Amino acid sequence: MNEEKDTIELMENGHSIYLPHLSIDCVIFGYHEQQLKVLLLKWKNRNRWSLPGGFIKNEENLRTAASRILKERTGLDDIFLQQFHTFGEPTRSERSPEDVEHLSSITNTPLDMEHWLLKRTVSICYYAVTEFSKVDPQPDFLSEQCEWQEIDRLPELIFDHRDMIEEALKTLRLHIYHQPIGYNLLSEKFTLPEIHDLYETILGKALDRRNFAKKLLSLGLIKKLNERKSIGAHRSPYLYKFDKRKYEKALKSGIVLVI
Amino acid sequence: MNEEKDTIELMENGHSIYLPHLSIDCVIFGYHEQQLKVLLLKWKNRNRWSLPGGFIKNEENLRTAASRILKERTGLDDIFLQQFHTFGEPTRSERSPEDVEHLSSITNTPLDMEHWLLKRTVSICYYAVTEFSKVDPQPDFLSEQCEWQEIDRLPELIFDHRDMIEEALKTLRLHIYHQPIGYNLLSEKFTLPEIHDLYETILGKALDRRNFAKKLLSLGLIKKLNERKSIGAHRSPYLYKFDKRKYEKALKSGIVLVI
């Protein structure tokens, strides 16, 4: 891929390909063994971190655009994205003089202040959660790094991308009670400590082990298998799995957990 | 107000006042004594119903725009609006030949197909719930009626406005467990049947009276007052009120109700 050509094409012809004033940003959470991370890109030749984002084609459906943008910018495919909020502060996407200079340097032409990339942009945000040990993100032609960063040690981010992450986290914490988020993040069979750790990590708070397990079991959302996981000579905890039918029924009928 | 002048101004100069390709629509639910309604507008001289909606000014914040639009189109003020979803199917706002003709007739000029009102529009949606007996909605210069319609007997609506109402209702039903929605819809002191009816109506399903009351009380979310409501000679049910402190603590700590 001719990277310089791609960048120049985006800057010079983007206004005729994409809807003006609109963008999409993706907050991709990654979970693995008690760690919650978020996927960030680092701009090429600049110490600037951002969420993977991009623009909506003139005739493109929003969800299709979100998936395409995520794939183009990070290589991640088949990720179930959910819209959670649209950010539209009038000054949210104002670019600093350094950023304008940086953009100008790409095409070797000072950027006109009427350039489409400098207009007010309203950004429609999507989020997803994945098991980060199972995917291999790759930076696109605009970025030099694409990596998982710990949620409580984020670098400085452009625009309002930190607010987006916070809002996505709130949504995830609400949805974890209403949607079978665990399905994607645990193996089909898991131990009680594994599901307990998942909920503690996502909710960012300690949950009493005994009560947590008791609640999940008494609601019938998980069931104990007649099978153990072999961890070591003296440790072989029972395995559990989600009771999909009950889980979905509970989700439909209202709320599931009081934790 | 010169209504014709306002309409012509909107059609002829809207493109320089508002962000292109973007709109805001408001789903306003009204609750009163076991009825859940939604606020709709009927276009002037046309049998077309829609949600109150409008456009975002070039420098305007989204939330401010939503409140302004609701006020301009229905007269409703001081309503707490929450964003819930952005709708952006490429063809969602396509206008029928009859609608284009209707719009053309307003300015007495055939509408150019490049006219800003005919472009693809992505709509950011907000919702709110209010006590409908306490507000007096008024149609704006574009509409001949502005009224509460029963949620399960809606007239045909333009564009994807019916989807918007359904999505808003889903959000409301999720939020009723997480946000103190009852505060605005019940008097400060209420009877158990009153709060039970509210939840049943919003959730659209029957809830066992005894269990419902027991749960609210055992979680400490409402408290019984040493005071009764006088309904008739032989009926004087106890009054209750929300325990705001406990309610907010419960909301923060996670989920509140299993109903």
CSV table of N, CA, C and O in Angstrom, one decimal, chain B residues 51-156:
chain,number,residue,atom,x,y,z
B,51,LEU,N,-42.5,12.9,15.1
B,51,LEU,CA,-42.0,13.3,16.4
B,51,LEU,C,-41.6,14.8,16.2
B,51,LEU,O,-41.2,15.2,15.1
B,52,PRO,N,-41.5,15.5,17.4
B,52,PRO,CA,-40.9,16.9,17.3
B,52,PRO,C,-39.4,16.8,17.0
B,52,PRO,O,-38.7,16.1,17.7
B,53,GLY,N,-39.0,17.4,15.9
B,53,GLY,CA,-37.6,17.3,15.5
B,53,GLY,C,-37.2,18.6,14.9
B,53,GLY,O,-38.0,19.5,14.6
B,54,GLY,N,-35.9,18.7,14.6
B,54,GLY,CA,-35.4,19.9,14.0
B,54,GLY,C,-33.9,19.8,13.7
B,54,GLY,O,-33.3,18.7,13.8
B,55,PHE,N,-33.3,21.0,13.5
B,55,PHE,CA,-31.9,21.0,13.1
B,55,PHE,C,-31.0,21.7,14.1
B,55,PHE,O,-31.4,22.4,14.9
B,56,ILE,N,-29.7,21.3,14.0
B,56,ILE,CA,-28.7,21.8,14.9
B,56,ILE,C,-28.0,23.0,14.3
B,56,ILE,O,-27.4,23.0,13.2
B,57,LYS,N,-27.9,24.1,15.1
B,57,LYS,CA,-27.3,25.3,14.6
B,57,LYS,C,-25.8,25.1,14.5
B,57,LYS,O,-25.2,24.3,15.2
B,58,ASN,N,-25.1,25.9,13.6
B,58,ASN,CA,-23.7,25.6,13.3
B,58,ASN,C,-22.8,25.6,14.6
B,58,ASN,O,-21.9,24.8,14.6
B,59,GLU,N,-23.1,26.4,15.6
B,59,GLU,CA,-22.2,26.5,16.7
B,59,GLU,C,-22.9,26.0,18.0
B,59,GLU,O,-22.5,26.2,19.1
B,60,GLU,N,-24.0,25.2,17.8
B,60,GLU,CA,-24.8,24.9,19.0
B,60,GLU,C,-24.4,23.5,19.5
B,60,GLU,O,-24.2,22.5,18.8
B,61,ASN,N,-24.4,23.4,20.8
B,61,ASN,CA,-24.2,22.2,21.6
B,61,ASN,C,-25.5,21.3,21.3
B,61,ASN,O,-26.6,21.8,21.2
B,62,LEU,N,-25.3,19.9,21.3
B,62,LEU,CA,-26.4,19.0,21.0
B,62,LEU,C,-27.5,19.1,22.0
B,62,LEU,O,-28.7,19.1,21.6
B,63,ARG,N,-27.2,19.1,23.2
B,63,ARG,CA,-28.2,19.1,24.3
B,63,ARG,C,-29.0,20.4,24.2
B,63,ARG,O,-30.3,20.4,24.3
B,64,THR,N,-28.3,21.5,24.0
B,64,THR,CA,-29.0,22.8,23.9
B,64,THR,C,-29.9,22.8,22.7
B,64,THR,O,-31.1,23.3,22.7
B,65,ALA,N,-29.4,22.2,21.6
B,65,ALA,CA,-30.3,22.1,20.4
B,65,ALA,C,-31.5,21.3,20.6
B,65,ALA,O,-32.6,21.7,20.2
B,66,ALA,N,-31.4,20.2,21.3
B,66,ALA,CA,-32.5,19.3,21.6
B,66,ALA,C,-33.6,20.1,22.4
B,66,ALA,O,-34.8,20.0,22.1
B,67,SER,N,-33.1,20.8,23.4
B,67,SER,CA,-34.1,21.6,24.3
B,67,SER,C,-34.7,22.7,23.5
B,67,SER,O,-35.9,22.9,23.6
B,68,ARG,N,-33.9,23.4,22.7
B,68,ARG,CA,-34.5,24.5,21.9
B,68,ARG,C,-35.5,23.9,20.9
B,68,ARG,O,-36.6,24.5,20.8
B,69,ILE,N,-35.2,22.8,20.2
B,69,ILE,CA,-36.1,22.2,19.2
B,69,ILE,C,-37.4,21.8,19.9
B,69,ILE,O,-38.5,22.1,19.4
B,70,LEU,N,-37.3,21.2,21.0
B,70,LEU,CA,-38.5,20.7,21.7
B,70,LEU,C,-39.4,21.9,22.1
B,70,LEU,O,-40.6,21.9,21.9
B,71,LYS,N,-38.7,23.0,22.6
B,71,LYS,CA,-39.5,24.2,23.0
B,71,LYS,C,-40.1,24.8,21.8
B,71,LYS,O,-41.3,25.2,21.8
B,72,GLU,N,-39.3,25.0,20.7
B,72,GLU,CA,-39.9,25.7,19.5
B,72,GLU,C,-41.0,24.9,18.9
B,72,GLU,O,-42.0,25.5,18.4
B,73,ARG,N,-41.0,23.6,18.9
B,73,ARG,CA,-41.9,22.8,18.2
B,73,ARG,C,-43.2,22.4,19.0
B,73,ARG,O,-44.2,22.1,18.5
B,74,THR,N,-43.0,22.4,20.4
B,74,THR,CA,-44.1,21.9,21.2
B,74,THR,C,-44.5,22.9,22.4
B,74,THR,O,-45.5,22.7,23.0
B,75,GLY,N,-43.6,23.9,22.6
B,75,GLY,CA,-43.8,24.7,23.7
B,75,GLY,C,-43.3,24.2,25.0
B,75,GLY,O,-43.2,24.8,26.1
B,76,LEU,N,-42.9,22.9,25.1
B,76,LEU,CA,-42.4,22.3,26.3
B,76,LEU,C,-41.0,22.7,26.7
B,76,LEU,O,-40.1,22.8,25.9
B,77,ASP,N,-41.0,23.1,28.0
B,77,ASP,CA,-39.7,23.7,28.5
B,77,ASP,C,-39.3,22.9,29.7
B,77,ASP,O,-40.1,22.3,30.3
B,78,ASP,N,-38.0,23.1,30.1
B,78,ASP,CA,-37.6,22.4,31.4
B,78,ASP,C,-37.9,20.9,31.4
B,78,ASP,O,-38.3,20.4,32.4
B,79,ILE,N,-37.6,20.3,30.3
B,79,ILE,CA,-37.8,18.8,30.2
B,79,ILE,C,-36.4,18.2,30.2
B,79,ILE,O,-35.6,18.7,29.4
B,80,PHE,N,-36.1,17.3,31.1
B,80,PHE,CA,-34.8,16.7,31.1
B,80,PHE,C,-34.7,15.6,30.0
B,80,PHE,O,-35.2,14.5,30.0
B,81,LEU,N,-33.9,16.0,28.9
B,81,LEU,CA,-33.8,15.1,27.8
B,81,LEU,C,-32.5,14.3,27.9
B,81,LEU,O,-31.5,14.8,28.2
B,82,GLN,N,-32.6,13.0,27.5
B,82,GLN,CA,-31.5,12.2,27.5
B,82,GLN,C,-31.3,11.6,26.1
B,82,GLN,O,-32.2,11.1,25.5
B,83,GLN,N,-30.0,11.7,25.6
B,83,GLN,CA,-29.8,11.1,24.3
B,83,GLN,C,-29.8,9.6,24.4
B,83,GLN,O,-29.4,9.0,25.4
B,84,PHE,N,-30.4,8.9,23.4
B,84,PHE,CA,-30.4,7.5,23.5
B,84,PHE,C,-29.9,6.7,22.2
B,84,PHE,O,-29.4,5.6,22.4
B,85,HIS,N,-30.0,7.3,21.1
B,85,HIS,CA,-29.5,6.6,19.9
B,85,HIS,C,-29.5,7.6,18.7
B,85,HIS,O,-30.2,8.5,18.7
B,86,THR,N,-28.6,7.3,17.8
B,86,THR,CA,-28.5,8.0,16.6
B,86,THR,C,-28.9,7.1,15.4
B,86,THR,O,-28.4,6.0,15.2
B,87,PHE,N,-29.9,7.6,14.6
B,87,PHE,CA,-30.4,6.8,13.5
B,87,PHE,C,-29.8,7.3,12.2
B,87,PHE,O,-29.9,8.5,11.9
B,88,GLY,N,-29.2,6.4,11.4
B,88,GLY,CA,-28.5,6.9,10.2
B,88,GLY,C,-28.6,6.1,8.9
B,88,GLY,O,-27.7,6.1,8.1
B,89,GLU,N,-29.7,5.2,8.8
B,89,GLU,CA,-29.9,4.5,7.6
B,89,GLU,C,-29.8,5.5,6.4
B,89,GLU,O,-30.4,6.5,6.4
B,90,PRO,N,-29.0,5.2,5.3
B,90,PRO,CA,-28.9,6.1,4.2
B,90,PRO,C,-30.2,6.6,3.6
B,90,PRO,O,-30.3,7.7,3.2
B,91,THR,N,-31.2,5.7,3.6
B,91,THR,CA,-32.5,6.2,3.0
B,91,THR,C,-33.5,6.6,4.0
B,91,THR,O,-34.7,6.8,3.6
B,92,ARG,N,-33.2,6.7,5.3
B,92,ARG,CA,-34.2,6.9,6.3
B,92,ARG,C,-35.0,8.1,6.1
B,92,ARG,O,-36.2,8.2,6.4
B,93,SER,N,-34.4,9.2,5.5
B,93,SER,CA,-35.1,10.5,5.4
B,93,SER,C,-35.5,10.8,4.0
B,93,SER,O,-35.8,12.0,3.7
B,94,GLU,N,-35.6,9.8,3.1
B,94,GLU,CA,-36.0,10.1,1.8
B,94,GLU,C,-37.5,10.6,1.8
B,94,GLU,O,-38.3,10.0,2.4
B,95,ARG,N,-37.7,11.6,1.0
B,95,ARG,CA,-39.1,12.1,1.0
B,95,ARG,C,-39.8,11.7,-0.2
B,95,ARG,O,-39.3,11.5,-1.3
B,96,SER,N,-41.1,11.4,0.0
B,96,SER,CA,-42.0,10.9,-1.1
B,96,SER,C,-42.2,12.1,-2.1
B,96,SER,O,-42.1,13.3,-1.7
B,97,PRO,N,-42.6,11.8,-3.4
B,97,PRO,CA,-42.9,12.8,-4.3
B,97,PRO,C,-43.9,13.8,-3.8
B,97,PRO,O,-43.8,15.0,-4.0
B,98,GLU,N,-44.9,13.3,-3.0
B,98,GLU,CA,-46.0,14.1,-2.5
B,98,GLU,C,-45.4,15.1,-1.4
B,98,GLU,O,-45.8,16.3,-1.4
B,99,ASP,N,-44.4,14.6,-0.6
B,99,ASP,CA,-43.8,15.5,0.4
B,99,ASP,C,-43.0,16.6,-0.3
B,99,ASP,O,-43.0,17.7,0.1
B,100,VAL,N,-42.3,16.2,-1.4
B,100,VAL,CA,-41.5,17.2,-2.1
B,100,VAL,C,-42.4,18.2,-2.7
B,100,VAL,O,-42.1,19.5,-2.6
B,101,GLU,N,-43.5,17.8,-3.3
B,101,GLU,CA,-44.4,18.7,-3.9
B,101,GLU,C,-45.0,19.6,-2.8
B,101,GLU,O,-45.1,20.9,-3.0
B,102,HIS,N,-45.3,19.1,-1.6
B,102,HIS,CA,-45.9,19.9,-0.5
B,102,HIS,C,-44.9,21.0,-0.1
B,102,HIS,O,-45.2,22.1,0.0
B,103,LEU,N,-43.6,20.6,0.0
B,103,LEU,CA,-42.5,21.5,0.4
B,103,LEU,C,-42.4,22.6,-0.7
B,103,LEU,O,-42.3,23.8,-0.4
B,104,SER,N,-42.5,22.2,-2.0
B,104,SER,CA,-42.3,23.1,-3.1
B,104,SER,C,-43.5,24.1,-3.0
B,104,SER,O,-43.3,25.3,-3.3
B,105,SER,N,-44.7,23.7,-2.7
B,105,SER,CA,-45.8,24.5,-2.7
B,105,SER,C,-45.7,25.7,-1.7
B,105,SER,O,-46.3,26.7,-1.8
B,106,ILE,N,-44.9,25.4,-0.6
B,106,ILE,CA,-44.7,26.5,0.4
B,106,ILE,C,-44.0,27.7,-0.1
B,106,ILE,O,-44.4,28.8,0.1
B,107,THR,N,-43.0,27.4,-0.9
B,107,THR,CA,-42.2,28.6,-1.5
B,107,THR,C,-42.7,28.9,-2.9
B,107,THR,O,-42.1,29.8,-3.6
B,108,ASN,N,-43.6,28.1,-3.4
B,108,ASN,CA,-44.1,28.4,-4.8
B,108,ASN,C,-43.0,28.2,-5.8
B,108,ASN,O,-43.0,28.8,-6.9
B,109,THR,N,-42.0,27.4,-5.5
B,109,THR,CA,-40.9,27.1,-6.4
B,109,THR,C,-40.6,25.6,-6.3
B,109,THR,O,-40.5,25.0,-5.2
B,110,PRO,N,-40.5,24.9,-7.5
B,110,PRO,CA,-40.2,23.5,-7.4
B,110,PRO,C,-38.8,23.3,-6.7
B,110,PRO,O,-37.9,24.0,-6.9
B,111,LEU,N,-38.8,22.4,-5.7
B,111,LEU,CA,-37.6,22.1,-4.9
B,111,LEU,C,-36.5,21.5,-5.7
B,111,LEU,O,-36.7,20.4,-6.4
B,112,ASP,N,-35.4,22.1,-5.8
B,112,ASP,CA,-34.2,21.5,-6.4
B,112,ASP,C,-33.8,20.2,-5.7
B,112,ASP,O,-33.9,20.2,-4.4
B,113,MET,N,-33.5,19.2,-6.4
B,113,MET,CA,-33.1,17.9,-5.7
B,113,MET,C,-31.9,18.0,-4.9
B,113,MET,O,-31.6,17.1,-4.1
B,114,GLU,N,-31.1,19.1,-5.1
B,114,GLU,CA,-30.0,19.3,-4.2
B,114,GLU,C,-30.3,20.2,-3.0
B,114,GLU,O,-29.4,20.5,-2.2
B,115,HIS,N,-31.6,20.5,-2.8
B,115,HIS,CA,-32.0,21.3,-1.7
B,115,HIS,C,-31.6,20.6,-0.4
B,115,HIS,O,-31.7,19.4,-0.2
B,116,TRP,N,-31.1,21.4,0.6
B,116,TRP,CA,-30.6,20.8,1.9
B,116,TRP,C,-31.6,20.0,2.6
B,116,TRP,O,-31.3,19.0,3.3
B,117,LEU,N,-32.9,20.3,2.4
B,117,LEU,CA,-33.9,19.5,3.1
B,117,LEU,C,-34.1,18.1,2.5
B,117,LEU,O,-34.8,17.2,3.1
B,118,LEU,N,-33.5,17.9,1.3
B,118,LEU,CA,-33.7,16.6,0.7
B,118,LEU,C,-32.5,15.7,0.8
B,118,LEU,O,-32.4,14.6,0.3
B,119,LYS,N,-31.5,16.2,1.5
B,119,LYS,CA,-30.2,15.4,1.7
B,119,LYS,C,-30.4,14.3,2.7
B,119,LYS,O,-31.3,14.4,3.6
B,120,ARG,N,-29.6,13.3,2.6
B,120,ARG,CA,-29.5,12.3,3.7
B,120,ARG,C,-29.3,12.9,5.0
B,120,ARG,O,-28.4,13.8,5.2
B,121,THR,N,-30.1,12.5,6.0
B,121,THR,CA,-30.0,13.1,7.3
B,121,THR,C,-29.8,12.1,8.4
B,121,THR,O,-30.5,11.1,8.5
B,122,VAL,N,-28.8,12.2,9.2
B,122,VAL,CA,-28.5,11.4,10.4
B,122,VAL,C,-29.2,12.1,11.6
B,122,VAL,O,-28.9,13.2,11.8
B,123,SER,N,-30.0,11.3,12.3
B,123,SER,CA,-30.8,12.0,13.4
B,123,SER,C,-30.4,11.5,14.8
B,123,SER,O,-30.4,10.3,15.1
B,124,ILE,N,-30.0,12.4,15.6
B,124,ILE,CA,-29.6,12.1,17.0
B,124,ILE,C,-30.8,12.2,17.8
B,124,ILE,O,-31.5,13.3,17.8
B,125,CYS,N,-31.2,11.2,18.6
B,125,CYS,CA,-32.5,11.1,19.3
B,125,CYS,C,-32.3,11.3,20.8
B,125,CYS,O,-31.4,10.7,21.4
B,126,TYR,N,-33.3,12.0,21.3
B,126,TYR,CA,-33.4,12.2,22.8
B,126,TYR,C,-34.7,11.8,23.3
B,126,TYR,O,-35.7,11.8,22.5
B,127,TYR,N,-34.8,11.4,24.5
B,127,TYR,CA,-36.1,11.0,25.1
B,127,TYR,C,-36.3,11.7,26.5
B,127,TYR,O,-35.3,12.1,27.1
B,128,ALA,N,-37.5,11.7,26.9
B,128,ALA,CA,-37.8,12.3,28.2
B,128,ALA,C,-39.1,11.6,28.6
B,128,ALA,O,-39.9,11.1,27.8
B,129,VAL,N,-39.4,11.7,29.9
B,129,VAL,CA,-40.7,11.2,30.5
B,129,VAL,C,-41.3,12.4,31.3
B,129,VAL,O,-40.5,13.0,32.1
B,130,THR,N,-42.5,12.7,31.1
B,130,THR,CA,-43.1,13.7,31.9
B,130,THR,C,-44.6,13.3,32.3
B,130,THR,O,-45.1,12.3,31.8
B,131,GLU,N,-45.1,14.1,33.2
B,131,GLU,CA,-46.5,13.8,33.7
B,131,GLU,C,-47.4,14.6,32.7
B,131,GLU,O,-47.4,15.8,32.7
B,132,PHE,N,-48.1,13.9,31.8
B,132,PHE,CA,-48.7,14.7,30.8
B,132,PHE,C,-49.9,15.6,31.2
B,132,PHE,O,-50.2,16.5,30.5
B,133,SER,N,-50.4,15.3,32.4
B,133,SER,CA,-51.5,16.2,32.8
B,133,SER,C,-51.0,17.6,33.3
B,133,SER,O,-51.7,18.5,33.5
B,134,LYS,N,-49.6,17.7,33.4
B,134,LYS,CA,-49.1,18.9,33.9
B,134,LYS,C,-48.5,19.8,32.9
B,134,LYS,O,-48.0,20.9,33.2
B,135,VAL,N,-48.5,19.4,31.6
B,135,VAL,CA,-48.0,20.3,30.6
B,135,VAL,C,-49.0,20.5,29.5
B,135,VAL,O,-49.9,19.7,29.3
B,136,ASP,N,-48.8,21.6,28.8
B,136,ASP,CA,-49.8,22.0,27.7
B,136,ASP,C,-49.1,22.2,26.4
B,136,ASP,O,-48.7,23.3,26.1
B,137,PRO,N,-48.8,21.1,25.6
B,137,PRO,CA,-48.1,21.3,24.4
B,137,PRO,C,-48.9,22.1,23.3
B,137,PRO,O,-50.1,22.0,23.3
B,138,GLN,N,-48.2,22.8,22.5
B,138,GLN,CA,-48.8,23.7,21.5
B,138,GLN,C,-48.1,23.5,20.2
B,138,GLN,O,-46.8,23.4,20.1
B,139,PRO,N,-48.8,23.3,19.1
B,139,PRO,CA,-48.1,23.2,17.8
B,139,PRO,C,-47.4,24.4,17.4
B,139,PRO,O,-47.7,25.5,17.7
B,140,ASP,N,-46.3,24.2,16.6
B,140,ASP,CA,-45.5,25.3,16.1
B,140,ASP,C,-46.1,25.8,14.7
B,140,ASP,O,-47.1,25.3,14.3
B,141,PHE,N,-45.3,26.6,14.0
B,141,PHE,CA,-45.8,27.2,12.7
B,141,PHE,C,-45.9,26.1,11.6
B,141,PHE,O,-46.5,26.4,10.6
B,142,LEU,N,-45.2,25.0,11.8
B,142,LEU,CA,-45.2,24.0,10.7
B,142,LEU,C,-46.3,23.0,10.9
B,142,LEU,O,-46.6,22.2,10.1
B,143,SER,N,-47.0,23.0,12.1
B,143,SER,CA,-47.9,21.9,12.5
B,143,SER,C,-49.3,22.5,12.8
B,143,SER,O,-49.5,23.6,13.2
B,144,GLU,N,-50.3,21.6,12.6
B,144,GLU,CA,-51.6,22.0,13.0
B,144,GLU,C,-52.1,21.4,14.3
B,144,GLU,O,-53.1,21.8,14.9
B,145,GLN,N,-51.4,20.3,14.7
B,145,GLN,CA,-51.8,19.6,15.9
B,145,GLN,C,-50.5,19.2,16.7
B,145,GLN,O,-49.5,18.9,16.0
B,146,CYS,N,-50.6,19.2,18.0
B,146,CYS,CA,-49.5,18.7,18.8
B,146,CYS,C,-50.1,18.0,20.0
B,146,CYS,O,-50.7,18.7,20.8
B,147,GLU,N,-50.1,16.7,20.0
B,147,GLU,CA,-50.9,16.0,21.0
B,147,GLU,C,-50.3,14.7,21.5
B,147,GLU,O,-49.5,14.1,20.8
B,148,TRP,N,-50.8,14.3,22.6
B,148,TRP,CA,-50.4,13.0,23.2
B,148,TRP,C,-51.1,11.9,22.5
B,148,TRP,O,-52.4,11.9,22.5
B,149,GLN,N,-50.4,10.9,22.1
B,149,GLN,CA,-51.1,9.7,21.5
B,149,GLN,C,-50.7,8.5,22.2
B,149,GLN,O,-49.6,8.3,22.7
B,150,GLU,N,-51.7,7.6,22.3
B,150,GLU,CA,-51.4,6.4,23.1
B,150,GLU,C,-50.4,5.5,22.4
B,150,GLU,O,-50.4,5.3,21.2
B,151,ILE,N,-49.5,5.0,23.2
B,151,ILE,CA,-48.3,4.3,22.7
B,151,ILE,C,-48.6,3.1,21.9
B,151,ILE,O,-47.9,2.7,21.0
B,152,ASP,N,-49.8,2.4,22.2
B,152,ASP,CA,-50.1,1.2,21.4
B,152,ASP,C,-51.2,1.5,20.4
B,152,ASP,O,-51.8,0.5,19.8
B,153,ARG,N,-51.4,2.7,20.1
B,153,ARG,CA,-52.4,3.1,19.0
B,153,ARG,C,-51.9,4.3,18.3
B,153,ARG,O,-52.6,5.3,18.1
B,154,LEU,N,-50.6,4.2,17.8
B,154,LEU,CA,-50.0,5.3,17.1
B,154,LEU,C,-50.5,5.4,15.7
B,154,LEU,O,-50.8,4.4,15.0
B,155,PRO,N,-50.6,6.6,15.2
B,155,PRO,CA,-50.9,6.8,13.7
B,155,PRO,C,-49.7,6.4,12.9
B,155,PRO,O,-48.6,6.2,13.5
B,156,GLU,N,-49.8,6.4,11.6
B,156,GLU,CA,-48.6,6.2,10.8
B,156,GLU,C,-47.7,7.4,10.9
B,156,GLU,O,-48.1,8.5,11.0
